[in-house]
Amino acid sequence: MARITATIRPLHDDGSVCAHKVTSTGKPADADSGCTGRTQYGAACSADTWTFTSSTKAEVAYVRDRHLRQHAAPRAGGTQQQ
């Protein structure tokens, strides 16, 4: 079984990934880079269609971890290993 992941990525206002250097406030470190700045963070699950975005990385991490734990939970009616 493949490992299920949901990597947190910094995003621009239009939802594209921000790979540029930014200041602690999310503004572009280099004004000539063409970067509009980081406005949010997002994560998407590799196993299903779940996605989540927020202005804070901590909230995305919390919700992502909660979602990933659901994949690890035993299924109803299934057997549990002890």
Coordinates of N, CA, C and O in Angstrom, one line a residue:
M1 N 0.8 -1.2 0.0 CA 0.0 0.0 0.0 C 0.9 1.2 0.0 O 1.9 1.3 0.7
A2 N 0.6 2.2 -0.8 CA 1.4 3.4 -0.9 C 1.1 4.3 0.3 O 0.0 4.3 0.9
R3 N 2.1 5.1 0.6 CA 2.0 6.0 1.7 C 1.0 7.2 1.3 O 1.2 7.7 0.2
I4 N 0.1 7.5 2.2 CA -0.8 8.6 2.0 C -0.2 9.9 2.5 O 0.2 9.9 3.7
T5 N -0.1 10.9 1.7 CA 0.5 12.2 2.1 C -0.5 13.4 1.8 O -1.4 13.3 1.0
A6 N -0.2 14.5 2.5 CA -0.9 15.7 2.2 C 0.1 16.9 2.6 O 0.1 17.4 3.7
T7 N 1.0 17.2 1.7 CA 2.0 18.2 1.9 C 1.4 19.6 2.0 O 0.6 20.0 1.1
I8 N 1.9 20.4 2.9 CA 1.4 21.7 3.1 C 2.3 22.6 2.2 O 3.5 22.5 2.2
R9 N 1.6 23.5 1.4 CA 2.3 24.3 0.4 C 1.9 25.8 0.6 O 0.7 26.0 0.8
P10 N 2.8 26.7 0.5 CA 2.4 28.1 0.5 C 1.7 28.5 -0.8 O 2.2 28.0 -1.9
L11 N 0.7 29.3 -0.8 CA -0.1 29.6 -2.0 C -0.2 31.1 -2.2 O -0.2 31.9 -1.3
H12 N -0.2 31.5 -3.5 CA -0.5 32.8 -3.9 C -2.1 33.0 -3.8 O -2.8 32.1 -3.6
D13 N -2.5 34.2 -4.0 CA -3.9 34.6 -3.9 C -4.8 33.8 -4.9 O -5.9 33.4 -4.7
D14 N -4.2 33.5 -6.1 CA -4.9 32.7 -7.1 C -4.9 31.2 -6.9 O -5.4 30.5 -7.8
G15 N -4.2 30.8 -5.9 CA -4.2 29.3 -5.6 C -2.9 28.6 -6.1 O -2.7 27.4 -5.8
S16 N -2.1 29.3 -6.9 CA -0.9 28.7 -7.4 C 0.2 28.6 -6.3 O 0.2 29.4 -5.4
V17 N 1.1 27.6 -6.4 CA 2.1 27.4 -5.4 C 3.1 28.6 -5.4 O 3.6 29.0 -6.5
C18 N 3.4 29.1 -4.2 CA 4.4 30.2 -4.1 C 5.8 29.6 -3.8 O 6.0 29.1 -2.6
A19 N 6.7 29.5 -4.7 CA 8.0 28.9 -4.5 C 9.1 30.0 -4.3 O 10.3 29.8 -4.3
H20 N 8.6 31.3 -4.2 CA 9.6 32.4 -4.1 C 10.0 32.7 -2.6 O 9.2 32.3 -1.7
K21 N 11.0 33.3 -2.4 CA 11.4 33.7 -1.1 C 10.5 34.9 -0.7 O 10.2 35.8 -1.5
V22 N 9.9 34.8 0.5 CA 9.0 35.8 1.1 C 9.5 36.2 2.4 O 10.2 35.5 3.1
T23 N 9.0 37.3 2.9 CA 9.3 37.8 4.2 C 8.4 37.0 5.2 O 7.5 36.3 4.8
S24 N 8.6 37.3 6.5 CA 7.8 36.6 7.5 C 6.3 37.0 7.4 O 5.4 36.2 7.9
T25 N 6.0 38.1 6.8 CA 4.6 38.5 6.6 C 4.0 38.0 5.3 O 2.8 38.2 5.0
G26 N 4.8 37.3 4.4 CA 4.3 36.7 3.2 C 4.5 37.6 2.0 O 4.2 37.2 0.9
K27 N 5.1 38.8 2.2 CA 5.4 39.7 1.1 C 6.6 39.2 0.3 O 7.5 38.6 0.9
P28 N 6.7 39.4 -1.0 CA 7.9 38.9 -1.7 C 9.2 39.6 -1.2 O 9.3 40.8 -0.9
A29 N 10.2 38.7 -1.1 CA 11.5 39.2 -0.6 C 12.2 40.0 -1.7 O 13.0 41.0 -1.4
D30 N 11.9 39.7 -3.0 CA 12.5 40.3 -4.1 C 11.4 40.9 -4.9 O 10.6 40.2 -5.5
A31 N 11.3 42.2 -4.9 CA 10.2 42.9 -5.6 C 10.2 42.7 -7.1 O 9.1 42.8 -7.8
D32 N 11.3 42.3 -7.7 CA 11.4 42.1 -9.1 C 11.1 40.6 -9.5 O 11.2 40.2 -10.7
S33 N 10.8 39.8 -8.5 CA 10.5 38.4 -8.8 C 9.2 38.1 -9.5 O 9.1 37.0 -10.1
G34 N 8.3 39.0 -9.5 CA 7.0 38.8 -10.1 C 6.0 38.1 -9.2 O 4.9 37.8 -9.6
C35 N 6.5 37.7 -8.0 CA 5.7 37.1 -7.0 C 4.6 38.0 -6.4 O 5.0 39.2 -6.1
T36 N 3.4 37.6 -6.2 CA 2.4 38.4 -5.6 C 2.4 38.3 -4.1 O 1.6 39.0 -3.5
G37 N 3.2 37.3 -3.6 CA 3.2 37.1 -2.2 C 2.4 35.9 -1.8 O 1.4 35.5 -2.4
R38 N 2.7 35.4 -0.6 CA 2.0 34.2 0.0 C 0.8 34.8 0.7 O 0.9 35.6 1.6
T39 N -0.4 34.3 0.4 CA -1.6 34.8 1.2 C -2.3 33.6 2.0 O -3.1 33.9 2.8
Q40 N -1.9 32.4 1.7 CA -2.5 31.3 2.4 C -1.7 30.0 2.2 O -0.7 30.0 1.5
Y41 N -2.1 29.0 2.9 CA -1.4 27.7 2.8 C -2.5 26.7 2.4 O -3.7 26.9 2.7
G42 N -2.1 25.6 1.8 CA -3.0 24.6 1.4 C -2.4 23.2 1.4 O -1.2 23.1 1.4
A43 N -3.3 22.2 1.5 CA -2.8 20.8 1.5 C -3.9 20.1 0.7 O -5.1 20.4 0.7
A44 N -3.4 19.0 0.0 CA -4.3 18.1 -0.7 C -3.9 16.7 -0.4 O -2.7 16.4 -0.5
C45 N -4.9 15.8 -0.2 CA -4.6 14.4 0.1 C -4.2 13.7 -1.2 O -4.9 13.8 -2.2
S46 N -3.2 12.8 -1.1 CA -2.8 12.0 -2.2 C -3.8 10.8 -2.5 O -3.7 10.2 -3.5
A47 N -4.6 10.5 -1.5 CA -5.5 9.3 -1.6 C -6.9 9.6 -2.0 O -7.6 8.7 -2.4
D48 N -7.4 10.8 -1.9 CA -8.7 11.1 -2.2 C -8.8 12.6 -2.7 O -7.8 13.2 -3.0
T49 N -10.0 13.2 -2.7 CA -10.2 14.5 -3.2 C -10.1 15.6 -2.1 O -10.4 16.8 -2.4
W50 N -9.8 15.2 -0.9 CA -9.7 16.2 0.2 C -8.7 17.3 0.0 O -7.6 17.0 -0.4
T51 N -9.1 18.5 0.2 CA -8.2 19.7 0.1 C -8.6 20.7 1.3 O -9.8 20.7 1.7
F52 N -7.7 21.5 1.7 CA -8.0 22.5 2.7 C -7.0 23.6 2.6 O -5.8 23.4 2.3
T53 N -7.5 24.8 2.7 CA -6.7 26.0 2.7 C -7.0 26.9 3.9 O -8.2 26.9 4.3
S54 N -6.0 27.7 4.3 CA -6.2 28.6 5.4 C -5.1 29.7 5.4 O -4.1 29.4 4.8
S55 N -5.4 30.7 6.1 CA -4.3 31.8 6.1 C -3.2 31.4 7.1 O -2.2 32.0 7.1
T56 N -3.4 30.4 7.9 CA -2.4 30.0 8.9 C -1.9 28.6 8.6 O -2.7 27.7 8.4
K57 N -0.6 28.4 8.6 CA 0.0 27.1 8.4 C -0.4 26.1 9.6 O -0.7 24.9 9.3
A58 N -0.5 26.6 10.8 CA -0.9 25.8 11.9 C -2.3 25.2 11.8 O -2.5 24.0 12.1
E59 N -3.2 25.9 11.3 CA -4.6 25.4 11.1 C -4.6 24.3 10.0 O -5.2 23.3 10.2
V60 N -3.8 24.6 8.9 CA -3.8 23.6 7.8 C -3.1 22.3 8.4 O -3.6 21.2 8.1
A61 N -2.1 22.4 9.2 CA -1.4 21.2 9.8 C -2.3 20.5 10.7 O -2.4 19.2 10.6
Y62 N -3.1 21.1 11.5 CA -4.0 20.5 12.4 C -5.1 19.7 11.6 O -5.4 18.5 11.9
V63 N -5.7 20.4 10.7 CA -6.8 19.7 9.9 C -6.3 18.6 9.0 O -6.9 17.6 8.9
R64 N -5.1 18.8 8.5 CA -4.5 17.8 7.7 C -4.2 16.5 8.5 O -4.5 15.4 8.1
D65 N -3.6 16.7 9.7 CA -3.3 15.6 10.5 C -4.6 14.8 10.9 O -4.6 13.6 11.0
R66 N -5.6 15.6 11.2 CA -6.9 14.9 11.6 C -7.4 14.1 10.4 O -7.9 13.0 10.6
H67 N -7.3 14.7 9.2 CA -7.8 13.9 8.0 C -6.9 12.7 7.8 O -7.5 11.6 7.5
L68 N -5.6 12.8 7.9 CA -4.8 11.6 7.7 C -5.0 10.5 8.7 O -4.9 9.3 8.3
R69 N -5.3 10.9 9.9 CA -5.7 9.9 10.9 C -6.9 9.1 10.5 O -7.1 7.9 10.9
Q70 N -7.8 9.7 9.8 CA -9.0 9.0 9.4 C -8.7 7.8 8.4 O -9.3 6.8 8.4
H71 N -7.6 8.0 7.6 CA -7.2 6.9 6.7 C -6.6 5.8 7.5 O -6.7 4.6 7.1
A72 N -6.0 6.0 8.6 CA -5.4 5.0 9.4 C -6.4 4.3 10.4 O -6.1 3.2 10.9
A73 N -7.6 4.9 10.6 CA -8.6 4.3 11.5 C -9.1 3.0 11.0 O -9.3 2.9 9.8
P74 N -9.3 2.1 11.8 CA -9.9 0.8 11.4 C -11.3 1.0 10.8 O -12.1 1.8 11.3
R75 N -11.6 0.2 9.7 CA -12.9 0.3 9.1 C -13.9 -0.4 9.9 O -13.6 -1.4 10.5
A76 N -15.1 0.1 9.9 CA -16.3 -0.6 10.6 C -16.5 -1.9 10.0 O -16.5 -2.1 8.8
G77 N -16.6 -2.9 10.9 CA -16.8 -4.3 10.4 C -15.6 -5.0 10.1 O -15.6 -6.2 9.7
G78 N -14.4 -4.3 10.1 CA -13.2 -5.0 9.7 C -12.5 -5.6 11.0 O -13.0 -5.5 12.1
T79 N -11.5 -6.3 10.7 CA -10.8 -6.9 11.9 C -9.6 -6.0 12.3 O -9.0 -5.3 11.5
Q80 N -9.4 -6.0 13.6 CA -8.2 -5.3 14.1 C -7.1 -6.2 14.5 O -7.3 -7.3 15.0
Q81 N -5.9 -5.8 14.2 CA -4.7 -6.5 14.6 C -4.3 -6.1 16.0 O -4.5 -5.0 16.4
Q82 N -3.9 -7.1 16.8 CA -3.5 -6.8 18.1 C -2.1 -7.1 18.4 O -1.5 -7.8 17.8

